[in-house]
PDB file of C-alpha atoms in Angstrom:
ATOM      1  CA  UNK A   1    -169.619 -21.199  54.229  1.00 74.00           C
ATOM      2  CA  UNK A   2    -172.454 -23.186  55.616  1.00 71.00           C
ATOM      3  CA  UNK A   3    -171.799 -23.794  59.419  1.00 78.00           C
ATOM      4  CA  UNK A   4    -173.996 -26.229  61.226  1.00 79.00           C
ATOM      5  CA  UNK A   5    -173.492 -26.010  64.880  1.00 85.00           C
ATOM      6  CA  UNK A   6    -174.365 -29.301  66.753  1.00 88.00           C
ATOM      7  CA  UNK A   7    -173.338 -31.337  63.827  1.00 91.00           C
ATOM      8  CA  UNK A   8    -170.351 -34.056  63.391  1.00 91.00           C
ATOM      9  CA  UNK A   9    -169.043 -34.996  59.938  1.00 93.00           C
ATOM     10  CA  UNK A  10    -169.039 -38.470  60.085  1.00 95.00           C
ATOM     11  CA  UNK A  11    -167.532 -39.929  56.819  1.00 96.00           C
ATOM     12  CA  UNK A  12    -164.987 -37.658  53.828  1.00 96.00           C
ATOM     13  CA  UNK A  13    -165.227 -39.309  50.145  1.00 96.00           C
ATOM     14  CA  UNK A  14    -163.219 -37.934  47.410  1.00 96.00           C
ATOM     15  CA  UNK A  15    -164.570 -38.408  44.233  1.00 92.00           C
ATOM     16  CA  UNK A  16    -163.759 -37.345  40.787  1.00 90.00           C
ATOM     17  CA  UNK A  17    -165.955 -34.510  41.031  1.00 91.00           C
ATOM     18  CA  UNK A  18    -165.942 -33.346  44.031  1.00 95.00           C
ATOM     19  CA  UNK A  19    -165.100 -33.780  47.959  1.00 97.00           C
ATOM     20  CA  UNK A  20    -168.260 -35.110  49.717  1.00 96.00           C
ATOM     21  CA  UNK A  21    -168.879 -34.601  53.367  1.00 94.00           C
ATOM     22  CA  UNK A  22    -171.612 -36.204  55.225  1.00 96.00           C
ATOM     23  CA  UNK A  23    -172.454 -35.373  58.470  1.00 94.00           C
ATOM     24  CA  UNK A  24    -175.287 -35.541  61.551  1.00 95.00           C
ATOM     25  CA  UNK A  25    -176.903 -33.571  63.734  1.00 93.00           C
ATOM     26  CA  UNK A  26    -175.831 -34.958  67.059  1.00 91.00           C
ATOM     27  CA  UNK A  27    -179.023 -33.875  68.875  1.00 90.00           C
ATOM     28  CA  UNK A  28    -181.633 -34.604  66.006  1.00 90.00           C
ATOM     29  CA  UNK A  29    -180.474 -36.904  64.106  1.00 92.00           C
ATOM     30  CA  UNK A  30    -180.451 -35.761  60.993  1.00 93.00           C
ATOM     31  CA  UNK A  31    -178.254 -36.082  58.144  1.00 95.00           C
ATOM     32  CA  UNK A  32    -176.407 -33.906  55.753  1.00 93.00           C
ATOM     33  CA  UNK A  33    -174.384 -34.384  52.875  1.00 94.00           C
ATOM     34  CA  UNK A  34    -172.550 -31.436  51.340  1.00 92.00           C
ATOM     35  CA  UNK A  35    -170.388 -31.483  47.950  1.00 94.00           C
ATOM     36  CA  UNK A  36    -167.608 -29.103  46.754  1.00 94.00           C
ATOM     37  CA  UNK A  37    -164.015 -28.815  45.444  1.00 96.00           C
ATOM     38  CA  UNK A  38    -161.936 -28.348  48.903  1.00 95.00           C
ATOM     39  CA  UNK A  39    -162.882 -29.882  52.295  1.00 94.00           C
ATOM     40  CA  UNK A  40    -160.548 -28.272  55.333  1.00 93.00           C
ATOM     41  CA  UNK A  41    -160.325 -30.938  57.972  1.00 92.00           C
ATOM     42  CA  UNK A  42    -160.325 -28.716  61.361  1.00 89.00           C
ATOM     43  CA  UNK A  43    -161.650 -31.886  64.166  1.00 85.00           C
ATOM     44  CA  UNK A  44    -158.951 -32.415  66.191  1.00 81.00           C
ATOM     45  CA  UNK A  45    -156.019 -34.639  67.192  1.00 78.00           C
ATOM     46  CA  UNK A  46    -157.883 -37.684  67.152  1.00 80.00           C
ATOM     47  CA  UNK A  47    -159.250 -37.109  63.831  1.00 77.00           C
ATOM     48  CA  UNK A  48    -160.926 -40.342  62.453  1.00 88.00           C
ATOM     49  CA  UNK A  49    -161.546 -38.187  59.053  1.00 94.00           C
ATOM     50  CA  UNK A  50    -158.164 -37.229  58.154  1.00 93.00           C
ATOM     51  CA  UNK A  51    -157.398 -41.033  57.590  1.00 92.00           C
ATOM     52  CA  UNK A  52    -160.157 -41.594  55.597  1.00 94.00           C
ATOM     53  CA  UNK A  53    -158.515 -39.557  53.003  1.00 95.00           C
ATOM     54  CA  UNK A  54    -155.624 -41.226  53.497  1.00 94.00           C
ATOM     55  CA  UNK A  55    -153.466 -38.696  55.273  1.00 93.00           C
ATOM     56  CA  UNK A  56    -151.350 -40.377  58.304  1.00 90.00           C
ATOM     57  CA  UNK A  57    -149.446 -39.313  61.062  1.00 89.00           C
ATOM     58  CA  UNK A  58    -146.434 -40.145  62.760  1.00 88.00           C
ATOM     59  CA  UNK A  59    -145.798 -39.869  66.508  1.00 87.00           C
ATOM     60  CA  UNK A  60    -142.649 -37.811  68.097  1.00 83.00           C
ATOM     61  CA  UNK A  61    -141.055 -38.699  70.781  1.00 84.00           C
ATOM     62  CA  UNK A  62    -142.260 -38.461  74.186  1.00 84.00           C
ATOM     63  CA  UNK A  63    -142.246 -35.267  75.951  1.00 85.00           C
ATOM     64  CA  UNK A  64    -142.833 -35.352  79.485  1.00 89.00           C
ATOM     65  CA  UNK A  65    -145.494 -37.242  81.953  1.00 90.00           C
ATOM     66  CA  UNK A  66    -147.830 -35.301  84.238  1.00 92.00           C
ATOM     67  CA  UNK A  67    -150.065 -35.334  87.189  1.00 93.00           C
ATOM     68  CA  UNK A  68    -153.428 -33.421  86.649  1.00 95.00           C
ATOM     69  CA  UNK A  69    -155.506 -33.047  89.996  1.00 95.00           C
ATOM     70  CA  UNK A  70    -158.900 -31.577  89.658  1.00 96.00           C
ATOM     71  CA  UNK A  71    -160.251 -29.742  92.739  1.00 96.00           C
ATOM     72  CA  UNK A  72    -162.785 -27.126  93.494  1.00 96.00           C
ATOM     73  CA  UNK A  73    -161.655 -24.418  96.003  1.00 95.00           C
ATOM     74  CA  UNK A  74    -162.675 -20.872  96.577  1.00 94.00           C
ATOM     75  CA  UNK A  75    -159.577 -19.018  95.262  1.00 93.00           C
ATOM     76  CA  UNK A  76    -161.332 -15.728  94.600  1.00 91.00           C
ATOM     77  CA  UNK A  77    -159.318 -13.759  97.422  1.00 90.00           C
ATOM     78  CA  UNK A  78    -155.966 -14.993  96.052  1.00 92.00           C
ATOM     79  CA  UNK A  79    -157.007 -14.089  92.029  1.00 91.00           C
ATOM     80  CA  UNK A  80    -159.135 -11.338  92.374  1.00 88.00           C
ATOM     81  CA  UNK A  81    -156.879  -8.533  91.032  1.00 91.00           C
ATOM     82  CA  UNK A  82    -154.881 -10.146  88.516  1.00 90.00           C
ATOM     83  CA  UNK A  83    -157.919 -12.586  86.291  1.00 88.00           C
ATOM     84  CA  UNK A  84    -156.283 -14.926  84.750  1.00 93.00           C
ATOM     85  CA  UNK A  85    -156.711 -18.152  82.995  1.00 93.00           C
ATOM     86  CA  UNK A  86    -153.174 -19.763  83.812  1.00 95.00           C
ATOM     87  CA  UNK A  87    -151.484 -18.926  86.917  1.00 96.00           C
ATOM     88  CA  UNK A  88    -147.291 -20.415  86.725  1.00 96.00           C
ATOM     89  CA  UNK A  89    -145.956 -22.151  90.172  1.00 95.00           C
ATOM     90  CA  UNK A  90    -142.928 -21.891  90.335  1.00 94.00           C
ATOM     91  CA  UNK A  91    -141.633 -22.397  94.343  1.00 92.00           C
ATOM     92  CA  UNK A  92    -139.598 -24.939  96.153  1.00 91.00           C
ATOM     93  CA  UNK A  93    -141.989 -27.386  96.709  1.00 89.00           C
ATOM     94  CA  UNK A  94    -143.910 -27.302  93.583  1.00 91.00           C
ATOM     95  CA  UNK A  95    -143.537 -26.579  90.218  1.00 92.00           C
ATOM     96  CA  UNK A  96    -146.591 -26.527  87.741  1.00 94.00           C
ATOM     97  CA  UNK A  97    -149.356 -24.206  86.602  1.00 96.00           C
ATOM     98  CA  UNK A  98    -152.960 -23.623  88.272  1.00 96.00           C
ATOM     99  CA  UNK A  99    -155.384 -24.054  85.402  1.00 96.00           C
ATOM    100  CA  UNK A 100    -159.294 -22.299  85.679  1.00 93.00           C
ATOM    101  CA  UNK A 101    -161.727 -24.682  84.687  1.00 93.00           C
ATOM    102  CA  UNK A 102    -164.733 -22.584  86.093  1.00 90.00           C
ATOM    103  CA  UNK A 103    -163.149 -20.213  88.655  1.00 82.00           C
ATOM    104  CA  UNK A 104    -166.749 -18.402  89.726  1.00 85.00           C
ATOM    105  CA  UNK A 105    -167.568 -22.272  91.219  1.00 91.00           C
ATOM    106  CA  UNK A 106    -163.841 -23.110  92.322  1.00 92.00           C
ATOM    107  CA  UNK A 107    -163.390 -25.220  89.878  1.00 95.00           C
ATOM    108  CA  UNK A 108    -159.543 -25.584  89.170  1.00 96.00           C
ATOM    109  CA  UNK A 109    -156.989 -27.895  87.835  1.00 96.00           C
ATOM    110  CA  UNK A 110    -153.079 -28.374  89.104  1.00 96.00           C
ATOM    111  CA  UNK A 111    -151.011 -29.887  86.437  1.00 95.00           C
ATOM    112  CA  UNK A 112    -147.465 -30.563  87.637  1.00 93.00           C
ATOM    113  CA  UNK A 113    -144.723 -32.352  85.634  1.00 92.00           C
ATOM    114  CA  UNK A 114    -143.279 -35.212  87.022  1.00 88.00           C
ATOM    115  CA  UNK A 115    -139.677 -35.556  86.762  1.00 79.00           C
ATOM    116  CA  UNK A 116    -138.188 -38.913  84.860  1.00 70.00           C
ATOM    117  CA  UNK A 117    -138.085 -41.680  87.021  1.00 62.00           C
ATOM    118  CA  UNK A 118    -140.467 -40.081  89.426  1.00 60.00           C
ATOM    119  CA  UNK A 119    -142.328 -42.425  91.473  1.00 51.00           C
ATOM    120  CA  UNK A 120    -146.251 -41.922  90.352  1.00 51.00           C
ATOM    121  CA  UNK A 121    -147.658 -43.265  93.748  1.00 49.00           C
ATOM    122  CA  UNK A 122    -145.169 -41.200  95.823  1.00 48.00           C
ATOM    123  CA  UNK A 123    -146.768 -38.027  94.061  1.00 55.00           C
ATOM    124  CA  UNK A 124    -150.133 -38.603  93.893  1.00 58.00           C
ATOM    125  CA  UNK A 125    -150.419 -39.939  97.608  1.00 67.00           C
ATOM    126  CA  UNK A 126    -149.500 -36.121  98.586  1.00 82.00           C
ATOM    127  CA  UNK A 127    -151.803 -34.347  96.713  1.00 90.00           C
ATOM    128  CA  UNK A 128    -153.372 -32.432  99.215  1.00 90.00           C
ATOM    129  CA  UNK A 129    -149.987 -31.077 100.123  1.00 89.00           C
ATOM    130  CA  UNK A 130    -149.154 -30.277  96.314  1.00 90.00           C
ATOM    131  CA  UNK A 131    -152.196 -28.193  96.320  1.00 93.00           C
ATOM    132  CA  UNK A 132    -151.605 -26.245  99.539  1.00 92.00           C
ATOM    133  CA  UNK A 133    -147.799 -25.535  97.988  1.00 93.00           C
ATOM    134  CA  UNK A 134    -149.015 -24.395  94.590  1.00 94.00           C
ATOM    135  CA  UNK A 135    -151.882 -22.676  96.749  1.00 94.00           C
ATOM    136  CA  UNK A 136    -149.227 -20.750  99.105  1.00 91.00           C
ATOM    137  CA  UNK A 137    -152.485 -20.181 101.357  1.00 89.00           C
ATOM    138  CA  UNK A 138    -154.386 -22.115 103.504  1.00 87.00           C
ATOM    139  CA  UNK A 139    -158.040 -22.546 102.273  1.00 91.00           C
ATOM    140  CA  UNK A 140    -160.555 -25.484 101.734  1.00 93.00           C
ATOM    141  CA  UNK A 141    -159.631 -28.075  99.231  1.00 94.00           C
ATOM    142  CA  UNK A 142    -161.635 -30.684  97.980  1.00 94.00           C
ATOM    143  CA  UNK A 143    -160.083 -33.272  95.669  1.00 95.00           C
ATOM    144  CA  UNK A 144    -162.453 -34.158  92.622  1.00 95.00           C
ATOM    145  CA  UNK A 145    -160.055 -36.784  91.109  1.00 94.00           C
ATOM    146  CA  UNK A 146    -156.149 -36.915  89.580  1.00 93.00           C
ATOM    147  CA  UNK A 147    -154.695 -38.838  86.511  1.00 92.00           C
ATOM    148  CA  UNK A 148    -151.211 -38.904  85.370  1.00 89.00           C
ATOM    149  CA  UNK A 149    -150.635 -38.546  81.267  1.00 87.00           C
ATOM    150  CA  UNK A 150    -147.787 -38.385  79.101  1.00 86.00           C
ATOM    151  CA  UNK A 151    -147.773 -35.588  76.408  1.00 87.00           C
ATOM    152  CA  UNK A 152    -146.171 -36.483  72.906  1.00 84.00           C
ATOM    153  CA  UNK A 153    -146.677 -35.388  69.792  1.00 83.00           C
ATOM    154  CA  UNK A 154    -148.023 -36.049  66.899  1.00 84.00           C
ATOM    155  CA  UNK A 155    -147.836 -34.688  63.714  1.00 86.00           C
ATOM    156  CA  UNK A 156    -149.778 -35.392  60.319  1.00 87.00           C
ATOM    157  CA  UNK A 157    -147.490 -36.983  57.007  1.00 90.00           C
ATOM    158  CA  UNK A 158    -148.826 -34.681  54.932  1.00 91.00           C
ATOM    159  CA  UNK A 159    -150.855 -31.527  54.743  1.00 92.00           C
ATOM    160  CA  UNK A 160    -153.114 -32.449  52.275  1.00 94.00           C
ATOM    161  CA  UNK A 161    -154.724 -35.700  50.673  1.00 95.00           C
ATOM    162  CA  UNK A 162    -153.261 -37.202  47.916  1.00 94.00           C
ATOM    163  CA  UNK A 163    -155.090 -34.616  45.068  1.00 95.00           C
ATOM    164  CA  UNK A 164    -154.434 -31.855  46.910  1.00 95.00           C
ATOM    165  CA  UNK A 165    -158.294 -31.121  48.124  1.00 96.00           C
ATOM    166  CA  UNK A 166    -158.563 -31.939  51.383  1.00 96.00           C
ATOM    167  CA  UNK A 167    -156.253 -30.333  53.531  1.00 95.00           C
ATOM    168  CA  UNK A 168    -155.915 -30.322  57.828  1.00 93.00           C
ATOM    169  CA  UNK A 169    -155.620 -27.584  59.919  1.00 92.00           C
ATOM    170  CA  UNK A 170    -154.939 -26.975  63.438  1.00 86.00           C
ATOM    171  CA  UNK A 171    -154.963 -30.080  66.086  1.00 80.00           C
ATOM    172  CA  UNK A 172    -155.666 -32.463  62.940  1.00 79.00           C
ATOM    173  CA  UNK A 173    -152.391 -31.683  61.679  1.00 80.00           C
ATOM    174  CA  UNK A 174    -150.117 -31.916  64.942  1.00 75.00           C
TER     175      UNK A 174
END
């Protein structure tokens, strides 16, 4: 296995003979172009190479919308003796799950599900208050930004191209 860090595969062919991959270096700028019998596609949800080998997807139905604020806040205090990369709200006020994005900077991330029919505006105009309910403590908050999103999923058609030598993996299939 050749691994090229830095580099994006840009275009999949299948030919007769083989399964070309050509790809660049993101930083340098230059090009590679690599031949065998089996390509595994492993780049993601929005893969642009798994339909180039003519391997679709269909999309499920939606599964909930949520409200992401990113805000920086010294939490050490409150997380110091139980590290952890997702902390679960779960109180009257707020339901969600504290995400660290770089904790050592207070960098953090509230994602809270909204319920159906929930009025976006309503929600995101208290946002400071969402954070000091998921917080349960009174410290410094500074808002970075917010966004609300709707998960789905997605899934691939099939797990492999149509001769059975390119196959997807991981986020490429679902």
């Amino acid at each position: 296995v050749d691994v090229l860090p830095g580099c994006e595969a840009t275009t999949v062919t299948v030919t007769d003979a083989a399964v070309r991959v050509d790809c660049i270096d993101t930083e340098g700028g230059t090009t590679y172009r690599f031949e065998s019998d089996f390509a595994v596609l492993a780049d993601g949800v929005h893969s642009g190479l798994r339909e180039q080998v003519g391997i679709g997807t269909h999309a499920g139905p939606r599964l909930g919308t949520l409200l992401d604020i990113h805000f920086t806040a010294d939490l050490r205090t409150l997380t110091a003796d139980r590290a952890s990369v997702l902390y679960w709200i779960l109180n009257p006020k707020v339901s969600g799950v504290l995400i660290t994005v770089s904790p050592d900077v207070g960098d953090w991330l509230l994602e809270v599900p909204l319920r159906a029919g929930a009025a976006c505006d309503q929600v995101r105009g208290d946002q400071l208050g969402l954070l000091r309910a998921a917080i349960g403590a009174d410290v410094d908050v500074a808002i970075r930004g917010s966004r609300t999103w709707s998960m789905g999923s997605t899934m691939a058609r099939d797990w492999a191209d149509a001769t059975n030598r390119v196959f997807v993996v991981g986020d490429s299939a679902h």
